[in-house]
PDB file of N, CA and C in Angstrom:
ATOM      1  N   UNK A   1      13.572  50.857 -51.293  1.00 49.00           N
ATOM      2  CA  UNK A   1      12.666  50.470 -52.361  1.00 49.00           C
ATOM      3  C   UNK A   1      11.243  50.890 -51.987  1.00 49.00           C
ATOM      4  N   UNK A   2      10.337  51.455 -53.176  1.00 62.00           N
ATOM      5  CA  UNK A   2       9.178  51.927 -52.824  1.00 62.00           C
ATOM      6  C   UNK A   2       8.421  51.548 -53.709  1.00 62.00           C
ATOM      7  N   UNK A   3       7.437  50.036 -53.413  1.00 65.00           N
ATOM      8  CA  UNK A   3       7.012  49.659 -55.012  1.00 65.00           C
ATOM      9  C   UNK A   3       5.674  49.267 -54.237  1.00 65.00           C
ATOM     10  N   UNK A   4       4.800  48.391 -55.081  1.00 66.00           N
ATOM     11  CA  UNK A   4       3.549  48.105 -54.179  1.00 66.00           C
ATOM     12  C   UNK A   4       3.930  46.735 -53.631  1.00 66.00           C
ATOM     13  N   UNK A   5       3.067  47.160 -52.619  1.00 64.00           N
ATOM     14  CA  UNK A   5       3.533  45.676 -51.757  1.00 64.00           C
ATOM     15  C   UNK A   5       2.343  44.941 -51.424  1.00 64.00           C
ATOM     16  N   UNK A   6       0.944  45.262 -51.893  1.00 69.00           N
ATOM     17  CA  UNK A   6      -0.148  44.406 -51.928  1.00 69.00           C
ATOM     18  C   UNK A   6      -1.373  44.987 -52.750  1.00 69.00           C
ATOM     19  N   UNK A   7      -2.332  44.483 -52.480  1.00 65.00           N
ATOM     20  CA  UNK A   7      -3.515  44.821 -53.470  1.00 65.00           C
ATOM     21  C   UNK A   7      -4.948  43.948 -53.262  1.00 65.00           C
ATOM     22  N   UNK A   8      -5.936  44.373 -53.452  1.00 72.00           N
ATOM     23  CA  UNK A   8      -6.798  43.782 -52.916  1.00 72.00           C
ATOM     24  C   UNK A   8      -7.524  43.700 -54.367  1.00 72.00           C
ATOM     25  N   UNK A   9      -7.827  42.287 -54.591  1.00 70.00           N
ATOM     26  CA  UNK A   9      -8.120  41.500 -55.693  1.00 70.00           C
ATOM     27  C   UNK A   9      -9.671  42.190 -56.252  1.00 70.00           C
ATOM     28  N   UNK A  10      -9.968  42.684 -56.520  1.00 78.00           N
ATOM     29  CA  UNK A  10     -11.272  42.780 -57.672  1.00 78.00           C
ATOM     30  C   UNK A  10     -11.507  43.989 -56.967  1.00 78.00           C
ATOM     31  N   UNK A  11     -12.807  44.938 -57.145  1.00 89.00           N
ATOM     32  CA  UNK A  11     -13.408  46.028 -56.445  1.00 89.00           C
ATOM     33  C   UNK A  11     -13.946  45.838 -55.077  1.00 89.00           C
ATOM     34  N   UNK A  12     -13.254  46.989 -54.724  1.00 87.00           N
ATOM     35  CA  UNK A  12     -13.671  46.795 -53.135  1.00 87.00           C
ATOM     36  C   UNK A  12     -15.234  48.002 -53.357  1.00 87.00           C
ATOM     37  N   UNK A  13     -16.394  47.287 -52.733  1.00 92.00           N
ATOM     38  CA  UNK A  13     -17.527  48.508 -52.566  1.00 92.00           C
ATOM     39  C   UNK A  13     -17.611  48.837 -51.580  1.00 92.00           C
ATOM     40  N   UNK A  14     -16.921  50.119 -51.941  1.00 92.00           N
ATOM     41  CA  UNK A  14     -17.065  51.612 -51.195  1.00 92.00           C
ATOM     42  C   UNK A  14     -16.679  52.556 -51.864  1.00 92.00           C
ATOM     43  N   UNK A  15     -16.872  54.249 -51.078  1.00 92.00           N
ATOM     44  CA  UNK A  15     -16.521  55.640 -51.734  1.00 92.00           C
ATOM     45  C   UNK A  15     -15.280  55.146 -51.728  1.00 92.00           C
ATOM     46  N   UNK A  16     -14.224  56.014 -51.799  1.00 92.00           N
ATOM     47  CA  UNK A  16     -13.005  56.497 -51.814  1.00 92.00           C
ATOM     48  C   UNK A  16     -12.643  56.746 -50.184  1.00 92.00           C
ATOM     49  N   UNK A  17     -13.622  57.902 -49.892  1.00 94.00           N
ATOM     50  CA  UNK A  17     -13.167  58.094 -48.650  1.00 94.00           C
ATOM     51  C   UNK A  17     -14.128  57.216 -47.708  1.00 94.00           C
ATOM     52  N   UNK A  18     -14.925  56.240 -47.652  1.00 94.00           N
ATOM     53  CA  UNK A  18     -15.146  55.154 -46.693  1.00 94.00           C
ATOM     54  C   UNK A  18     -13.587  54.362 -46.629  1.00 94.00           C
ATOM     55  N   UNK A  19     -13.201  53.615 -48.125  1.00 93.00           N
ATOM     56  CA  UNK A  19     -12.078  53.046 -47.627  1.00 93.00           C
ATOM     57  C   UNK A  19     -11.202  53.420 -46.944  1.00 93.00           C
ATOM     58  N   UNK A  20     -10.674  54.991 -47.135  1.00 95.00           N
ATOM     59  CA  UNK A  20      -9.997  55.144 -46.924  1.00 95.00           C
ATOM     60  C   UNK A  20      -9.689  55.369 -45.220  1.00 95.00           C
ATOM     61  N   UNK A  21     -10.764  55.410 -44.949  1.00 96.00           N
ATOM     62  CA  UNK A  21     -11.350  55.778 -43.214  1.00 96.00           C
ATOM     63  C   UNK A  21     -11.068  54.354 -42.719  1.00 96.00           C
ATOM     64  N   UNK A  22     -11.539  53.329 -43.270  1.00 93.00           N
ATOM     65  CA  UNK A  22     -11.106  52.453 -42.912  1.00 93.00           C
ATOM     66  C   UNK A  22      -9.634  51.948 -42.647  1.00 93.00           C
ATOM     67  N   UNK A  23      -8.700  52.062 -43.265  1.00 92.00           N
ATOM     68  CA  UNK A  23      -7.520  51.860 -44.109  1.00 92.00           C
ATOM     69  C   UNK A  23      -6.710  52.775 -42.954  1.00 92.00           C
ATOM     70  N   UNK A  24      -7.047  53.902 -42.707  1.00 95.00           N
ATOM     71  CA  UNK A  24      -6.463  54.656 -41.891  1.00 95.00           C
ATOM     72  C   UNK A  24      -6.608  54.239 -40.392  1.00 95.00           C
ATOM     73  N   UNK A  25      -8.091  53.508 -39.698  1.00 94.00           N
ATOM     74  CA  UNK A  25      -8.541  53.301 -38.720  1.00 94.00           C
ATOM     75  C   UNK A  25      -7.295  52.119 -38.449  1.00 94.00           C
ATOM     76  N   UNK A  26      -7.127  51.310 -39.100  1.00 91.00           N
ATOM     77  CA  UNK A  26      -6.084  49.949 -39.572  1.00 91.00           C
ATOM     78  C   UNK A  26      -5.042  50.579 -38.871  1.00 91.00           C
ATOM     79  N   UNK A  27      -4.452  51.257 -39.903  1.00 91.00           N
ATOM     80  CA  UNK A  27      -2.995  51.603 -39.563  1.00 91.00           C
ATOM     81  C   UNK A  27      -2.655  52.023 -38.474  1.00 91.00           C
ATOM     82  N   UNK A  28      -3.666  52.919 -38.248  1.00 93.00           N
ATOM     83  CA  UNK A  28      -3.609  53.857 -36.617  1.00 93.00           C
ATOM     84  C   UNK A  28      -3.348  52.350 -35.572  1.00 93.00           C
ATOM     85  N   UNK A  29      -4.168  51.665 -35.849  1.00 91.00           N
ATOM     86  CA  UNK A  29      -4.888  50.436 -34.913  1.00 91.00           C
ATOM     87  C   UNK A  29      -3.038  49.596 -34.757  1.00 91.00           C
ATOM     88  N   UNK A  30      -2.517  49.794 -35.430  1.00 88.00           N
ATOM     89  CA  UNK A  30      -1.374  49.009 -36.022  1.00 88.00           C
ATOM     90  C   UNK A  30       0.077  49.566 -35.879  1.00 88.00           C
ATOM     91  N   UNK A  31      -0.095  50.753 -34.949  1.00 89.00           N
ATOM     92  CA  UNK A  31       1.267  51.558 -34.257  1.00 89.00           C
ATOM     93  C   UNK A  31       2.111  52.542 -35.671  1.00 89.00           C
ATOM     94  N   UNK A  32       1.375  52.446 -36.236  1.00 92.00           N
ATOM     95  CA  UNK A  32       1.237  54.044 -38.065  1.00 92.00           C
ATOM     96  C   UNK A  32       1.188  55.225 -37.279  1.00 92.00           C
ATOM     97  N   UNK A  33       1.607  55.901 -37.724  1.00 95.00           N
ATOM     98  CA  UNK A  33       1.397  57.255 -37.425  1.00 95.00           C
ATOM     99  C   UNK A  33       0.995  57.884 -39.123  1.00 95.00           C
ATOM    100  N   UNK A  34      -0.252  58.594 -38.973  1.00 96.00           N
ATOM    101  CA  UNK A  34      -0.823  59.274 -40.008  1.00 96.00           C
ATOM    102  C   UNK A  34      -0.395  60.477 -40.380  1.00 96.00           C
ATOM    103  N   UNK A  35       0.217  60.755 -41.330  1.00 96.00           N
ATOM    104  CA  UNK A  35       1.173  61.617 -41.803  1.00 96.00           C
ATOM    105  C   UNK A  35       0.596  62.403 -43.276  1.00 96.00           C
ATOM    106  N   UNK A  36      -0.435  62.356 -43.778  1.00 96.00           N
ATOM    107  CA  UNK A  36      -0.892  62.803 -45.080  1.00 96.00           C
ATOM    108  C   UNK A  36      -2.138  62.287 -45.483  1.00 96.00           C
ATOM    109  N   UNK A  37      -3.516  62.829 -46.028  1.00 96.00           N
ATOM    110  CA  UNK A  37      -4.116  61.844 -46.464  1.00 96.00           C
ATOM    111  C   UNK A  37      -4.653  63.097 -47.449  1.00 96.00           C
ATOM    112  N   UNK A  38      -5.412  62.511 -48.516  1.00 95.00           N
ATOM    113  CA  UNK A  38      -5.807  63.267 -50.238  1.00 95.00           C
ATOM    114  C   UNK A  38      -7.327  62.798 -50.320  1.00 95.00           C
ATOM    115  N   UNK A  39      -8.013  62.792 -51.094  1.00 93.00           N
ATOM    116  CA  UNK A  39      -9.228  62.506 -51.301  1.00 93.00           C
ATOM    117  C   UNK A  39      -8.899  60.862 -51.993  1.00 93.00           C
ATOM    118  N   UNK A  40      -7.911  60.166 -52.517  1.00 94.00           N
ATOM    119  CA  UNK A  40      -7.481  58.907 -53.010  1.00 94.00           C
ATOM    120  C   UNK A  40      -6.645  58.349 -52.313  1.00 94.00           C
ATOM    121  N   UNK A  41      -5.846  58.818 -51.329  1.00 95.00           N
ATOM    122  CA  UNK A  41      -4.511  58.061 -50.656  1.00 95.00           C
ATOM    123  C   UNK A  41      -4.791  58.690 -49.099  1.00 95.00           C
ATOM    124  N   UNK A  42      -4.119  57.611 -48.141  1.00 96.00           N
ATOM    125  CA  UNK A  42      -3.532  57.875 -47.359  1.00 96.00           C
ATOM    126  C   UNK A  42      -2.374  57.467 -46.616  1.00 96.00           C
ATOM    127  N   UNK A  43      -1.334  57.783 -46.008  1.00 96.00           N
ATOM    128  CA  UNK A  43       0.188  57.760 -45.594  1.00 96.00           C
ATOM    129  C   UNK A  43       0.438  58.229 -44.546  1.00 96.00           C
ATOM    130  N   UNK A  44       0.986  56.744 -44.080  1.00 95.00           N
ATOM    131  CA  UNK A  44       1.833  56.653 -42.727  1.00 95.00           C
ATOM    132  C   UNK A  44       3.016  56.485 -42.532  1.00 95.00           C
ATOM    133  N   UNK A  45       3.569  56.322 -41.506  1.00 94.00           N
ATOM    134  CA  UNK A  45       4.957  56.283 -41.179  1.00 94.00           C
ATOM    135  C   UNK A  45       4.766  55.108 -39.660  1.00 94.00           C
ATOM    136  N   UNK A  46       6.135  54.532 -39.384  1.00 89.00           N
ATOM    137  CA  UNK A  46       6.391  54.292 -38.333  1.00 89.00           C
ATOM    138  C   UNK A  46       7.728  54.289 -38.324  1.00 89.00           C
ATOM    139  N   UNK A  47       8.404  53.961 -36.999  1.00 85.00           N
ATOM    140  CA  UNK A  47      10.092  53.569 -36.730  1.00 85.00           C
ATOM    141  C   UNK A  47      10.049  52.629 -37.218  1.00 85.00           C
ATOM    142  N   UNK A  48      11.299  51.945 -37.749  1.00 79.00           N
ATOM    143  CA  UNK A  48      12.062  50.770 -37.809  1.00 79.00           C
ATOM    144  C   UNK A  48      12.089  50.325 -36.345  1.00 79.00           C
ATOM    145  N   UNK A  49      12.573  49.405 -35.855  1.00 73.00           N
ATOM    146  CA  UNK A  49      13.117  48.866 -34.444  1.00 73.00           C
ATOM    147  C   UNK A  49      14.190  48.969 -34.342  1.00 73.00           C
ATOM    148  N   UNK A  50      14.199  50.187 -33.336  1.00 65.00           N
ATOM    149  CA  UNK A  50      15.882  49.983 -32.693  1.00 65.00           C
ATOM    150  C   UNK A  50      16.237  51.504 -33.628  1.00 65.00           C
ATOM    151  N   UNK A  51      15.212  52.013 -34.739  1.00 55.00           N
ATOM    152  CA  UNK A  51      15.232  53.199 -35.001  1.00 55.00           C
ATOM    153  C   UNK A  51      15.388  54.872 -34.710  1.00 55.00           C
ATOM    154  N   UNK A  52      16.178  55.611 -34.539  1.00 56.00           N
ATOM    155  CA  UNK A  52      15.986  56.625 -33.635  1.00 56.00           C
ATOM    156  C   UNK A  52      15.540  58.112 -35.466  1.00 56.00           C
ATOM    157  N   UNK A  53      16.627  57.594 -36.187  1.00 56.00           N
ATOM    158  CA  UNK A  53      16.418  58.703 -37.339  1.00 56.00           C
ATOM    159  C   UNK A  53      15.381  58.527 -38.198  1.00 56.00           C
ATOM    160  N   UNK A  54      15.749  59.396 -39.267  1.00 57.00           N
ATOM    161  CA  UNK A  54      14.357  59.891 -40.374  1.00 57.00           C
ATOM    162  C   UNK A  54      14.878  58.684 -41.242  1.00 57.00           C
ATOM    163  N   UNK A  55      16.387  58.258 -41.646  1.00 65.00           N
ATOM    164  CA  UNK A  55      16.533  56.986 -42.399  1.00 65.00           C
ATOM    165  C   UNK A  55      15.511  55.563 -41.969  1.00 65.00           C
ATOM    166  N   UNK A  56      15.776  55.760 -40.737  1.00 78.00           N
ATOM    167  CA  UNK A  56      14.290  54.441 -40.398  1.00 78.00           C
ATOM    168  C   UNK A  56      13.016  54.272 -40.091  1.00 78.00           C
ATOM    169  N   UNK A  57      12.662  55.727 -40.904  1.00 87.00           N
ATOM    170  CA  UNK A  57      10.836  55.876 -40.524  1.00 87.00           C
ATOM    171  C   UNK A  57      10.655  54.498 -41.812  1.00 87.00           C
ATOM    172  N   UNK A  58       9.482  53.978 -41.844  1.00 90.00           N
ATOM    173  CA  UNK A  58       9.159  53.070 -42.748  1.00 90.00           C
ATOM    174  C   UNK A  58       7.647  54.093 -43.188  1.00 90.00           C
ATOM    175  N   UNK A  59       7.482  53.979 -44.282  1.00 91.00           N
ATOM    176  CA  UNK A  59       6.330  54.577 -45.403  1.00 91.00           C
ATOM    177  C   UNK A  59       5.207  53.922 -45.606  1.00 91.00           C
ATOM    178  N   UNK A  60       3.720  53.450 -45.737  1.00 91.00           N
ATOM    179  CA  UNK A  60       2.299  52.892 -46.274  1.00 91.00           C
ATOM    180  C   UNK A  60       2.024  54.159 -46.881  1.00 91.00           C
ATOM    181  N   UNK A  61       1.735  53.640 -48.005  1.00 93.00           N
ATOM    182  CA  UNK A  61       0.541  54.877 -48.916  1.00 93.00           C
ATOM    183  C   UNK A  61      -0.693  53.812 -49.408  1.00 93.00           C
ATOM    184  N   UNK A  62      -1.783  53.620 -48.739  1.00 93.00           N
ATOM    185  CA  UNK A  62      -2.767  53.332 -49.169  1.00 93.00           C
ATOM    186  C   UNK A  62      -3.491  53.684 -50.580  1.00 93.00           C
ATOM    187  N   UNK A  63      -3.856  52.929 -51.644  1.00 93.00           N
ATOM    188  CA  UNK A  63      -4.886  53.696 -52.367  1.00 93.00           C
ATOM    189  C   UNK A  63      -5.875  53.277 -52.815  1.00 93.00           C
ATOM    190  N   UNK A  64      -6.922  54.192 -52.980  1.00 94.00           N
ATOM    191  CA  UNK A  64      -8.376  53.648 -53.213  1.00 94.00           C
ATOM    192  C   UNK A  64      -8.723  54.395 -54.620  1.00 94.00           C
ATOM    193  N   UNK A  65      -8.848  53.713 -55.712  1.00 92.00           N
ATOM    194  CA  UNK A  65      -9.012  54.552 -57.010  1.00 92.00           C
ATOM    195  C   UNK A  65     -10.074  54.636 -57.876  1.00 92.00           C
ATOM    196  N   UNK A  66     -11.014  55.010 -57.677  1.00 93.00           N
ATOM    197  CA  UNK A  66     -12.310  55.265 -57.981  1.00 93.00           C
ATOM    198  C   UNK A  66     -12.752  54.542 -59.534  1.00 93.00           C
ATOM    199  N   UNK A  67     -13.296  53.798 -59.357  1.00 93.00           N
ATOM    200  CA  UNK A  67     -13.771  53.043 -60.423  1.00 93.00           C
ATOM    201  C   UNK A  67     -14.881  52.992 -61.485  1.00 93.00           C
ATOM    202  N   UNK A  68     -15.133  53.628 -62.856  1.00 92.00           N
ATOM    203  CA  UNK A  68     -15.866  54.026 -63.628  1.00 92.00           C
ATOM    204  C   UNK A  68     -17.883  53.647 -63.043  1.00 92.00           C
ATOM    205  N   UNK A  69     -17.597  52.029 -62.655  1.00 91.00           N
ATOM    206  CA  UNK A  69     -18.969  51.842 -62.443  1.00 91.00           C
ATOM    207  C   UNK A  69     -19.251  51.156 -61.051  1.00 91.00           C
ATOM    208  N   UNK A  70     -18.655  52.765 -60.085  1.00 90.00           N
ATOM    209  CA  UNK A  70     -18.487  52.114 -58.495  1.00 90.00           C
ATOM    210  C   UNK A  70     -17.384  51.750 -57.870  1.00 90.00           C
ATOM    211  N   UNK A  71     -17.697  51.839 -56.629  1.00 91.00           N
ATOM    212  CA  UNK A  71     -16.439  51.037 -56.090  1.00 91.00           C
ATOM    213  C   UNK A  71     -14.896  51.978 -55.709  1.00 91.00           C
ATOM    214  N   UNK A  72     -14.025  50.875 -55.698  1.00 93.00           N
ATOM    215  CA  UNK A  72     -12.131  51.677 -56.024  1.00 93.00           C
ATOM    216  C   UNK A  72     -11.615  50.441 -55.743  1.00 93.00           C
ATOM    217  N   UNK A  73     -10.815  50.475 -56.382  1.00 91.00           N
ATOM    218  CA  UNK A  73      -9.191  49.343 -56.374  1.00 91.00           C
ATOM    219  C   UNK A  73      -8.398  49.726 -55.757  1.00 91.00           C
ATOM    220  N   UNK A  74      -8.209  49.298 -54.271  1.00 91.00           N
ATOM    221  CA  UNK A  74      -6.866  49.392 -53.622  1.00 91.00           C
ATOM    222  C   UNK A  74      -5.659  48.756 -53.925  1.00 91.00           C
ATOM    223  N   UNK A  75      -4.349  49.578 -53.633  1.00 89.00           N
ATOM    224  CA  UNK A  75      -3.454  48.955 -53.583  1.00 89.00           C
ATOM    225  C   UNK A  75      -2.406  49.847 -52.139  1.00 89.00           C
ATOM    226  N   UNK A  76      -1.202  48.813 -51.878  1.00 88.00           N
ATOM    227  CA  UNK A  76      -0.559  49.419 -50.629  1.00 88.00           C
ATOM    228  C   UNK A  76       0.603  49.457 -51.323  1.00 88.00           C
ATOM    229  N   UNK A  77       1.473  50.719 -51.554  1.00 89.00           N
ATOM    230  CA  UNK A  77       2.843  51.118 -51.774  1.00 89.00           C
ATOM    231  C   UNK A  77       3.462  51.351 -50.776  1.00 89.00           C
ATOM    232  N   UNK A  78       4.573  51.195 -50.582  1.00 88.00           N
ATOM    233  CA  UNK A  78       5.670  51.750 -49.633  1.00 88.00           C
ATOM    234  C   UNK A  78       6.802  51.169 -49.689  1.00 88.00           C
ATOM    235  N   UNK A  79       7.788  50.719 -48.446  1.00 89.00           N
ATOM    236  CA  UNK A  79       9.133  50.540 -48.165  1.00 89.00           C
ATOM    237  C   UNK A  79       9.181  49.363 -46.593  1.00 89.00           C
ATOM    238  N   UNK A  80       7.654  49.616 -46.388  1.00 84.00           N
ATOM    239  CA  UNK A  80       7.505  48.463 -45.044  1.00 84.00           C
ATOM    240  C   UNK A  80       6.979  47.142 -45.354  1.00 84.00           C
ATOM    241  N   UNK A  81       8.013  46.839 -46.223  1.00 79.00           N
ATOM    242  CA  UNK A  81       7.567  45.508 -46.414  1.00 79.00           C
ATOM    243  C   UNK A  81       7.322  44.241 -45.172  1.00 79.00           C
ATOM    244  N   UNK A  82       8.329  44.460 -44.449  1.00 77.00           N
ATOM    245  CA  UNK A  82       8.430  43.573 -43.045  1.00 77.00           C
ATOM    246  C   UNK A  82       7.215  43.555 -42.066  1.00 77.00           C
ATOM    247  N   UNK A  83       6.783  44.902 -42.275  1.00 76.00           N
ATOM    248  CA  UNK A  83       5.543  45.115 -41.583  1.00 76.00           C
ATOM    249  C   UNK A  83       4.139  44.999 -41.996  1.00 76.00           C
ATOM    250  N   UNK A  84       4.006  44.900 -43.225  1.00 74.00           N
ATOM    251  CA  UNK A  84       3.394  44.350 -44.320  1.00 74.00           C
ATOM    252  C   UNK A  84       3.175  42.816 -44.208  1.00 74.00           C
ATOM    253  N   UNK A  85       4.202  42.153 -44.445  1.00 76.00           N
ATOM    254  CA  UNK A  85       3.963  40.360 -44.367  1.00 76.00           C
ATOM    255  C   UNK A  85       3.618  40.187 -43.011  1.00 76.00           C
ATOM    256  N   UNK A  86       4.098  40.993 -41.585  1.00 75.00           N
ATOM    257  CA  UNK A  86       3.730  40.178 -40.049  1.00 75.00           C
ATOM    258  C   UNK A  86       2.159  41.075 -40.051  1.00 75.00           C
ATOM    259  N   UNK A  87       1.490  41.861 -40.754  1.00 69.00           N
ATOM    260  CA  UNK A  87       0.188  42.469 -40.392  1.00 69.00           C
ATOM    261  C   UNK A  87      -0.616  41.638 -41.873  1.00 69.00           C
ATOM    262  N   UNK A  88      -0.480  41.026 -42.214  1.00 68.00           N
ATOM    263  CA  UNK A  88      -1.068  40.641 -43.601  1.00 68.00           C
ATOM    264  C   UNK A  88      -2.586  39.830 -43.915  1.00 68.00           C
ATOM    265  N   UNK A  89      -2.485  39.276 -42.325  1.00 62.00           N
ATOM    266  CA  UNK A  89      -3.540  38.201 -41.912  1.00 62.00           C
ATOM    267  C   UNK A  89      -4.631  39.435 -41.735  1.00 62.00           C
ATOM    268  N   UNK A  90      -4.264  40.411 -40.752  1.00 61.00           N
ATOM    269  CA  UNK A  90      -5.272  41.273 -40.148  1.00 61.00           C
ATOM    270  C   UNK A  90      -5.684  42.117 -40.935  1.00 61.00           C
TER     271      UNK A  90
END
C-alpha cells in the first residue's frame, strides 16, 4: 500500500527547497537512504528488518507544494508506515 501517511496541518513557512533540505536532513538522520529528489519531493528508501531483497525496501516521498500566497503544504506518502508511527514524535 502506498497512500499518505501524514501531513503537516496548515502552511509550513518556507521555499520548497528549504523544506525539503530539511525533510531530507531528517530522513538521512533516521537510517533513509536518499534515492530521488525534484524541485517538490523527496524519496527514500530503507530495509525492512531482517530484509535482504528489493520486496523489503520500504518507500518516504516527502512533499512540499508551493502555495499561491507563500509557504508549501507537506505531506508524507509511502509504504513505511511502521516507521512512520515509531519516528512520529521526532
Amino acid at each position: 500500500m502506498y497512500g499518505e501517511l501524514a501531513s503537516v496541518k496548515g502552511i509550513v513557512d518556507l521555499s520548497p527547497q528549504e523544506a525539503l533540505n530539511r525533510a531530507e536532513g531528517f530522513l538521512a538522520s533516521q537510517g533513509y537512504a536518499i534515492v530521488q529528489r525534484t524541485y517538490t519531493t523527496v524519496t527514500a528508501q530503507r530495509r525492512a528488518e531482517g530484509g535482504a531483497d528489493e520486496q523489503n525496501l520500504l518507500n518516504l516521498t516527502v512533499a512540499a507544494v508551493p502555495q499561491p500566497d507563500g509557504g508549501v503544504r507537506m505531506a508524507v506518502r509511502g509504504n513505511d508506515q511502521v516507521g512512520v508511527r515509531e519516528r512520529q514524535a521526532a
